GROMACS .gro file of C-alpha atoms in nm:
model
  346
    1MET     CA    1   0.011   0.016   0.003
    2THR     CA    2   0.110   0.342  -0.089
    3LYS     CA    3   0.185   0.617   0.145
    4LYS     CA    4  -0.082   0.819  -0.016
    5LYS     CA    5  -0.348   0.540   0.008
    6LYS     CA    6  -0.228   0.472   0.384
    7ILE     CA    7  -0.323   0.831   0.444
    8ILE     CA    8  -0.650   0.845   0.262
    9ARG     CA    9  -0.771   0.536   0.433
   10ALA     CA   10  -0.647   0.686   0.803
   11VAL     CA   11  -0.856   0.998   0.715
   12VAL     CA   12  -1.151   0.799   0.613
   13THR     CA   13  -1.138   0.581   0.925
   14LEU     CA   14  -1.096   0.887   1.141
   15ILE     CA   15  -1.393   1.059   0.968
   16ALA     CA   16  -1.607   0.728   1.007
   17LEU     CA   17  -1.508   0.730   1.415
   18ILE     CA   18  -1.618   1.086   1.422
   19LEU     CA   19  -1.934   1.028   1.276
   20VAL     CA   20  -2.006   0.727   1.489
   21VAL     CA   21  -1.936   0.947   1.811
   22LEU     CA   22  -2.163   1.221   1.675
   23ILE     CA   23  -2.455   0.996   1.625
   24ALA     CA   24  -2.410   0.813   1.921
   25ALA     CA   25  -2.389   1.156   2.125
   26GLY     CA   26  -2.675   1.288   1.923
   27GLY     CA   27  -2.898   0.963   1.999
   28TYR     CA   28  -2.826   1.000   2.375
   29PHE     CA   29  -2.906   1.374   2.400
   30ALA     CA   30  -3.219   1.320   2.191
   31TYR     CA   31  -3.302   1.019   2.430
   32ARG     CA   32  -3.231   1.266   2.736
   33PHE     CA   33  -3.434   1.535   2.596
   34ASN     CA   34  -3.735   1.318   2.556
   35ARG     CA   35  -3.738   1.043   2.827
   36ASN     CA   36  -3.957   1.133   3.101
   37THR     CA   37  -3.813   1.030   3.477
   38LEU     CA   38  -4.105   1.171   3.642
   39LYS     CA   39  -4.339   0.922   3.584
   40SER     CA   40  -4.654   0.954   3.779
   41ASP     CA   41  -5.023   0.829   3.766
   42MET     CA   42  -5.162   1.173   3.709
   43ASP     CA   43  -5.305   1.278   3.373
   44TYR     CA   44  -5.179   1.631   3.300
   45ASP     CA   45  -5.473   1.691   3.091
   46ASN     CA   46  -5.679   1.736   3.431
   47VAL     CA   47  -5.513   2.090   3.450
   48PHE     CA   48  -5.760   2.193   3.198
   49ALA     CA   49  -6.077   2.121   3.408
   50GLN     CA   50  -5.942   2.408   3.676
   51PRO     CA   51  -5.879   2.742   3.505
   52SER     CA   52  -5.908   2.899   3.836
   53VAL     CA   53  -5.889   2.839   4.209
   54THR     CA   54  -6.055   3.034   4.502
   55LEU     CA   55  -5.873   3.060   4.851
   56GLN     CA   56  -5.998   3.265   5.132
   57VAL     CA   57  -5.811   3.556   5.300
   58PRO     CA   58  -5.763   3.506   5.692
   59GLU     CA   59  -5.991   3.736   5.905
   60ASP     CA   60  -5.720   4.018   5.953
   61GLY     CA   61  -5.715   4.084   5.583
   62TYR     CA   62  -5.368   4.008   5.529
   63PHE     CA   63  -5.255   3.696   5.264
   64ASP     CA   64  -4.918   3.600   5.273
   65ILE     CA   65  -4.745   3.427   4.974
   66LEU     CA   66  -4.383   3.264   5.011
   67LYS     CA   67  -4.178   3.258   4.683
   68ILE     CA   68  -3.933   3.014   4.636
   69ASN     CA   69  -3.728   3.036   4.332
   70ASP     CA   70  -3.393   2.939   4.175
   71THR     CA   71  -3.300   2.638   4.385
   72HIS     CA   72  -3.139   2.458   4.107
   73LEU     CA   73  -3.172   2.113   4.301
   74PHE     CA   74  -2.938   1.871   4.174
   75ASN     CA   75  -3.035   1.532   4.301
   76GLY     CA   76  -3.189   1.624   4.649
   77THR     CA   77  -2.908   1.467   4.843
   78ASN     CA   78  -2.584   1.682   4.789
   79GLU     CA   79  -2.444   1.910   5.034
   80ASN     CA   80  -2.575   2.229   4.842
   81ASP     CA   81  -2.905   2.051   4.824
   82ALA     CA   82  -2.904   1.971   5.183
   83ARG     CA   83  -2.833   2.335   5.255
   84THR     CA   84  -3.084   2.465   5.035
   85LEU     CA   85  -3.365   2.217   5.157
   86ASN     CA   86  -3.276   2.320   5.522
   87GLY     CA   87  -3.303   2.675   5.458
   88ILE     CA   88  -3.629   2.624   5.282
   89LYS     CA   89  -3.741   2.435   5.588
   90PHE     CA   90  -3.616   2.715   5.822
   91VAL     CA   91  -3.837   2.965   5.652
   92LEU     CA   92  -4.152   2.736   5.641
   93ASP     CA   93  -4.109   2.677   6.021
   94SER     CA   94  -4.084   3.043   6.097
   95GLU     CA   95  -4.417   3.142   6.006
   96GLN     CA   96  -4.757   3.021   5.869
   97TYR     CA   97  -4.819   3.119   5.504
   98ASP     CA   98  -5.135   3.130   5.301
   99LEU     CA   99  -4.969   3.028   4.938
  100ILE     CA  100  -4.654   2.906   4.834
  101ILE     CA  101  -4.519   2.979   4.486
  102ALA     CA  102  -4.240   2.786   4.332
  103ASP     CA  103  -4.139   3.017   4.075
  104GLY     CA  104  -3.890   2.823   3.853
  105ASP     CA  105  -3.572   2.632   3.796
  106ILE     CA  106  -3.648   2.431   4.100
  107VAL     CA  107  -3.403   2.175   3.950
  108ASP     CA  108  -3.074   2.216   3.761
  109GLY     CA  109  -3.116   2.212   3.385
  110PHE     CA  110  -2.932   2.048   3.111
  111ASN     CA  111  -2.677   1.822   3.312
  112LEU     CA  112  -2.561   1.487   3.202
  113ALA     CA  113  -2.369   1.438   3.546
  114SER     CA  114  -2.409   1.057   3.639
  115ASP     CA  115  -2.526   1.134   3.975
  116TYR     CA  116  -2.791   1.394   3.857
  117ASP     CA  117  -3.128   1.310   3.962
  118LYS     CA  118  -3.421   1.512   3.865
  119LYS     CA  119  -3.694   1.291   3.992
  120ASN     CA  120  -3.548   1.268   4.333
  121ALA     CA  121  -3.454   1.646   4.340
  122PHE     CA  122  -3.808   1.741   4.254
  123SER     CA  123  -3.940   1.475   4.523
  124SER     CA  124  -3.728   1.611   4.817
  125PHE     CA  125  -3.885   1.969   4.742
  126CYS     CA  126  -4.236   1.826   4.669
  127VAL     CA  127  -4.245   1.640   5.006
  128LEU     CA  128  -4.086   1.933   5.220
  129VAL     CA  129  -4.341   2.198   5.082
  130ASP     CA  130  -4.616   1.968   5.070
  131SER     CA  131  -4.591   1.879   5.412
  132TYR     CA  132  -4.684   2.222   5.575
  133ASP     CA  133  -5.048   2.170   5.461
  134THR     CA  134  -5.036   2.491   5.275
  135PRO     CA  135  -5.165   2.544   4.891
  136TRP     CA  136  -4.850   2.551   4.674
  137THR     CA  137  -4.823   2.578   4.298
  138PHE     CA  138  -4.548   2.613   4.021
  139ALA     CA  139  -4.454   2.859   3.767
  140PRO     CA  140  -4.217   2.687   3.529
  141GLY     CA  141  -3.853   2.815   3.478
  142ASN     CA  142  -3.631   2.803   3.203
  143ASN     CA  143  -3.427   2.537   3.304
  144ASP     CA  144  -3.688   2.272   3.483
  145CYS     CA  145  -3.799   2.138   3.159
  146GLU     CA  146  -3.466   2.095   2.955
  147ILE     CA  147  -3.394   1.716   3.036
  148ASP     CA  148  -3.544   1.432   3.170
  149GLY     CA  149  -3.907   1.539   3.146
  150ASP     CA  150  -4.069   1.887   3.028
  151ASN     CA  151  -4.293   2.101   3.223
  152GLU     CA  152  -4.623   1.897   3.141
  153ASP     CA  153  -4.428   1.619   3.298
  154ILE     CA  154  -4.342   1.836   3.586
  155VAL     CA  155  -4.678   1.924   3.667
  156ALA     CA  156  -4.825   1.600   3.622
  157TYR     CA  157  -4.586   1.459   3.866
  158MET     CA  158  -4.673   1.733   4.132
  159MET     CA  159  -5.056   1.685   4.086
  160GLN     CA  160  -5.012   1.362   4.298
  161TYR     CA  161  -4.944   1.602   4.607
  162SER     CA  162  -5.238   1.696   4.821
  163ASN     CA  163  -5.155   2.072   4.861
  164PHE     CA  164  -5.076   2.106   4.515
  165ILE     CA  165  -5.287   2.356   4.286
  166CYS     CA  166  -5.278   2.444   3.905
  167GLY     CA  167  -5.458   2.498   3.612
  168ASN     CA  168  -5.426   2.576   3.232
  169ALA     CA  169  -5.634   2.709   2.968
  170GLN     CA  170  -5.690   2.527   2.636
  171ASP     CA  171  -5.498   2.646   2.314
  172VAL     CA  172  -5.271   2.873   2.534
  173ASP     CA  173  -4.892   2.807   2.508
  174GLY     CA  174  -4.710   2.706   2.829
  175ALA     CA  175  -4.784   2.444   3.082
  176VAL     CA  176  -4.950   2.636   3.373
  177GLN     CA  177  -5.183   2.934   3.329
  178PHE     CA  178  -5.426   2.995   3.622
  179MET     CA  179  -5.594   3.259   3.840
  180ILE     CA  180  -5.617   3.235   4.203
  181ASP     CA  181  -5.887   3.452   4.321
  182LEU     CA  182  -5.898   3.557   4.690
  183GLU     CA  183  -6.197   3.602   4.890
  184TYR     CA  184  -6.256   3.807   5.182
  185ASN     CA  185  -6.590   3.837   5.338
  186GLY     CA  186  -6.768   3.661   5.074
  187SER     CA  187  -6.629   3.898   4.789
  188LEU     CA  188  -6.364   3.871   4.537
  189VAL     CA  189  -6.098   4.122   4.651
  190HIS     CA  190  -5.783   4.015   4.478
  191SER     CA  191  -5.650   3.781   4.210
  192ILE     CA  192  -5.318   3.618   4.155
  193ALA     CA  193  -5.215   3.499   3.798
  194VAL     CA  194  -4.972   3.220   3.784
  195MET     CA  195  -4.803   3.199   3.422
  196ASP     CA  196  -4.534   3.026   3.232
  197SER     CA  197  -4.281   3.270   3.081
  198ASN     CA  198  -4.169   2.946   2.860
  199SER     CA  199  -3.804   2.835   2.809
  200ARG     CA  200  -3.590   2.848   2.521
  201THR     CA  201  -3.654   2.861   2.151
  202VAL     CA  202  -3.458   2.547   2.096
  203THR     CA  203  -3.431   2.308   2.410
  204ALA     CA  204  -3.155   2.364   2.639
  205VAL     CA  205  -2.948   2.534   2.382
  206GLY     CA  206  -3.151   2.820   2.201
  207ASP     CA  207  -3.230   3.200   2.291
  208TYR     CA  208  -3.452   3.248   2.581
  209ASP     CA  209  -3.813   3.247   2.471
  210SER     CA  210  -4.072   3.488   2.562
  211ILE     CA  211  -4.432   3.529   2.683
  212HIS     CA  212  -4.671   3.457   2.364
  213GLN     CA  213  -4.977   3.669   2.240
  214ASN     CA  214  -5.209   3.415   2.319
  215GLN     CA  215  -5.080   3.412   2.695
  216ILE     CA  216  -5.103   3.807   2.691
  217GLU     CA  217  -5.466   3.762   2.517
  218TRP     CA  218  -5.556   3.528   2.810
  219LEU     CA  219  -5.424   3.719   3.104
  220SER     CA  220  -5.608   4.043   2.952
  221ALA     CA  221  -5.922   3.869   2.937
  222GLN     CA  222  -5.884   3.728   3.299
  223VAL     CA  223  -5.802   4.046   3.454
  224GLU     CA  224  -6.063   4.231   3.257
  225GLN     CA  225  -6.346   3.996   3.382
  226ARG     CA  226  -6.261   4.035   3.727
  227GLN     CA  227  -6.179   4.398   3.776
  228CYS     CA  228  -5.957   4.370   4.067
  229PHE     CA  229  -5.618   4.425   4.182
  230THR     CA  230  -5.418   4.132   4.041
  231SER     CA  231  -5.066   4.005   4.123
  232VAL     CA  232  -4.887   3.831   3.856
  233PHE     CA  233  -4.600   3.545   3.894
  234PHE     CA  234  -4.379   3.404   3.626
  235HIS     CA  235  -4.024   3.309   3.604
  236MET     CA  236  -3.835   3.536   3.366
  237PRO     CA  237  -3.862   3.915   3.364
  238THR     CA  238  -3.967   4.166   3.136
  239PRO     CA  239  -3.754   4.477   3.016
  240ALA     CA  240  -4.018   4.697   3.205
  241PHE     CA  241  -3.799   4.550   3.512
  242LYS     CA  242  -3.514   4.770   3.416
  243THR     CA  243  -3.675   5.088   3.349
  244ALA     CA  244  -3.841   5.028   3.692
  245TYR     CA  245  -3.490   4.965   3.836
  246ASP     CA  246  -3.401   5.269   3.716
  247ASN     CA  247  -3.665   5.516   3.739
  248GLY     CA  248  -3.897   5.360   4.035
  249THR     CA  249  -3.937   5.406   4.368
  250ASP     CA  250  -3.741   5.140   4.585
  251TYR     CA  251  -3.923   4.944   4.867
  252GLU     CA  252  -3.720   5.012   5.173
  253GLY     CA  253  -3.559   4.726   5.305
  254ILE     CA  254  -3.521   4.509   4.996
  255LEU     CA  255  -3.167   4.461   4.868
  256LYS     CA  256  -3.105   4.632   4.516
  257SER     CA  257  -2.882   4.472   4.255
  258ASP     CA  258  -2.857   4.451   3.884
  259GLU     CA  259  -2.500   4.269   3.828
  260TYR     CA  260  -2.681   4.111   3.510
  261PRO     CA  261  -2.901   4.257   3.269
  262LEU     CA  262  -3.268   4.298   3.329
  263ASP     CA  263  -3.373   4.376   2.982
  264ASP     CA  264  -3.214   4.090   2.779
  265ILE     CA  265  -3.530   3.939   2.687
  266LYS     CA  266  -3.621   4.185   2.451
  267ASP     CA  267  -3.950   4.006   2.291
  268ASN     CA  268  -4.094   4.041   2.656
  269SER     CA  269  -4.147   4.415   2.530
  270LEU     CA  270  -4.468   4.251   2.382
  271PHE     CA  271  -4.610   4.184   2.723
  272ASP     CA  272  -4.463   4.535   2.881
  273ASN     CA  273  -4.663   4.725   2.574
  274ALA     CA  274  -4.987   4.518   2.643
  275PHE     CA  275  -5.008   4.594   3.024
  276ALA     CA  276  -4.815   4.904   3.072
  277ASP     CA  277  -5.134   5.142   3.177
  278ASN     CA  278  -5.336   4.834   3.300
  279GLN     CA  279  -5.524   4.987   3.627
  280TYR     CA  280  -5.563   4.648   3.772
  281ILE     CA  281  -5.240   4.475   3.752
  282SER     CA  282  -5.049   4.585   4.076
  283LEU     CA  283  -4.757   4.364   4.095
  284ILE     CA  284  -4.549   4.165   3.863
  285SER     CA  285  -4.309   3.908   4.049
  286CYS     CA  286  -4.029   3.746   3.876
  287ALA     CA  287  -3.690   3.550   3.938
  288HIS     CA  288  -3.444   3.398   3.695
  289VAL     CA  289  -3.157   3.655   3.746
  290HIS     CA  290  -2.969   3.485   4.015
  291SER     CA  291  -2.771   3.774   4.147
  292ASP     CA  292  -3.029   4.057   4.065
  293ASN     CA  293  -3.274   4.170   4.325
  294MET     CA  294  -3.496   4.454   4.339
  295CYS     CA  295  -3.864   4.564   4.442
  296SER     CA  296  -3.944   4.912   4.272
  297PHE     CA  297  -4.294   5.077   4.249
  298TYR     CA  298  -4.317   5.230   3.871
  299ASN     CA  299  -4.605   5.341   3.672
  300GLY     CA  300  -4.887   5.231   3.932
  301ARG     CA  301  -4.732   4.897   4.043
  302TYR     CA  302  -4.438   4.694   4.195
  303TYR     CA  303  -4.197   4.505   3.993
  304GLN     CA  304  -4.021   4.264   4.209
  305LEU     CA  305  -3.764   4.020   4.143
  306SER     CA  306  -3.600   3.760   4.377
  307SER     CA  307  -3.264   3.649   4.356
  308ARG     CA  308  -3.170   3.275   4.395
  309SER     CA  309  -3.310   3.057   4.676
  310GLY     CA  310  -3.061   2.778   4.611
  311TYR     CA  311  -2.677   2.701   4.709
  312SER     CA  312  -2.632   2.496   4.370
  313ALA     CA  313  -2.775   2.822   4.172
  314SER     CA  314  -2.464   3.018   4.037
  315GLY     CA  315  -2.437   3.373   4.152
  316ASN     CA  316  -2.273   3.638   4.329
  317ASP     CA  317  -2.183   3.539   4.687
  318GLU     CA  318  -2.243   3.886   4.866
  319ILE     CA  319  -2.595   3.838   4.731
  320PRO     CA  320  -2.779   3.584   5.004
  321VAL     CA  321  -2.945   3.291   4.938
  322SER     CA  322  -3.319   3.379   5.034
  323CYS     CA  323  -3.681   3.329   4.984
  324THR     CA  324  -3.924   3.626   4.959
  325VAL     CA  325  -4.250   3.696   5.139
  326THR     CA  326  -4.528   3.917   4.986
  327ARG     CA  327  -4.792   4.026   5.194
  328ILE     CA  328  -5.107   4.148   5.070
  329ASN     CA  329  -5.371   4.381   5.255
  330VAL     CA  330  -5.683   4.325   5.076
  331LYS     CA  331  -5.839   4.599   5.270
  332ASP     CA  332  -5.603   4.851   5.119
  333ASN     CA  333  -5.701   5.000   4.785
  334ASP     CA  334  -5.359   5.210   4.728
  335PRO     CA  335  -5.130   4.957   4.512
  336GLN     CA  336  -4.826   5.110   4.663
  337THR     CA  337  -4.933   5.064   5.031
  338MET     CA  338  -5.114   4.745   4.999
  339TYR     CA  339  -4.820   4.546   4.981
  340SER     CA  340  -4.529   4.443   5.215
  341PHE     CA  341  -4.204   4.275   5.119
  342GLU     CA  342  -3.944   4.073   5.312
  343GLN     CA  343  -3.642   3.871   5.214
  344ILE     CA  344  -3.565   3.590   5.447
  345ALA     CA  345  -3.203   3.466   5.397
  346TYR     CA  346  -3.062   3.115   5.511
   0.00000   0.00000   0.00000
């Protein structure tokens, strides 16, 4: 065999090996993207039977919401996860809350480590939160759905827990969209919208997605139907958070930090434009940007963004790991004074 033929054979062999590796890797990624480790007996389609839930406000007129976000649990048992879960338990033990919102990125996203365990991570969180006999729900983040089960699988898994509440609307994008109506002395006094801000345009690797037009239309119809003050919770912020950060009135006692851009999901301006002057939306509460934190009143409403709640989530060590408590005074008709906010570090 001539030297030239040997070189050609070596090149062909190398290319063949590369193709085999790429095909095998592609097949494995496709398997991980499409498999569901969160098997449960619950049927996700049941969410469409319940577009809204009604909760009662305590006699004193105050309704307390605990928001937990960006815990990035890895397997529920490693050191960082144990610290995170112990911290959440500390917060849950410190006070009785009326509603708990898991505001996205509860588990880590695209992770191929051998000891990554999405099901055990979710199980450790759900068992803990559900044990406090408090209604709780889930607003999907951008990482939760990236591997080993999508957001519909996650919601179906959570539906097995007795205190979990959820809902969705037919023909609206996203895994969760529903209203929580607060009643006080027999009357509707406030509503809470829980929404899916979507993940990425291509699973795990694409640009951040945004809130879609049909979701905006859904929220607009729900708010107009109720015509009461409404607090909106979803995971990824809109560009208006940057405007509120720069020009709003800061809530005293809440740490202010914008280490990373607040306005990098440009397509969420569609949401901002639709609701900029809506008289009923009095709070928009988000998460996602681990080292950013804010609570500012701007243009008739609060824009509140919480930094990470988990030790496995990347972020600036100067920003404490914490959960956020939002208290609504339903007897107050002024959006700027009806809310109080507290962050509990652990």
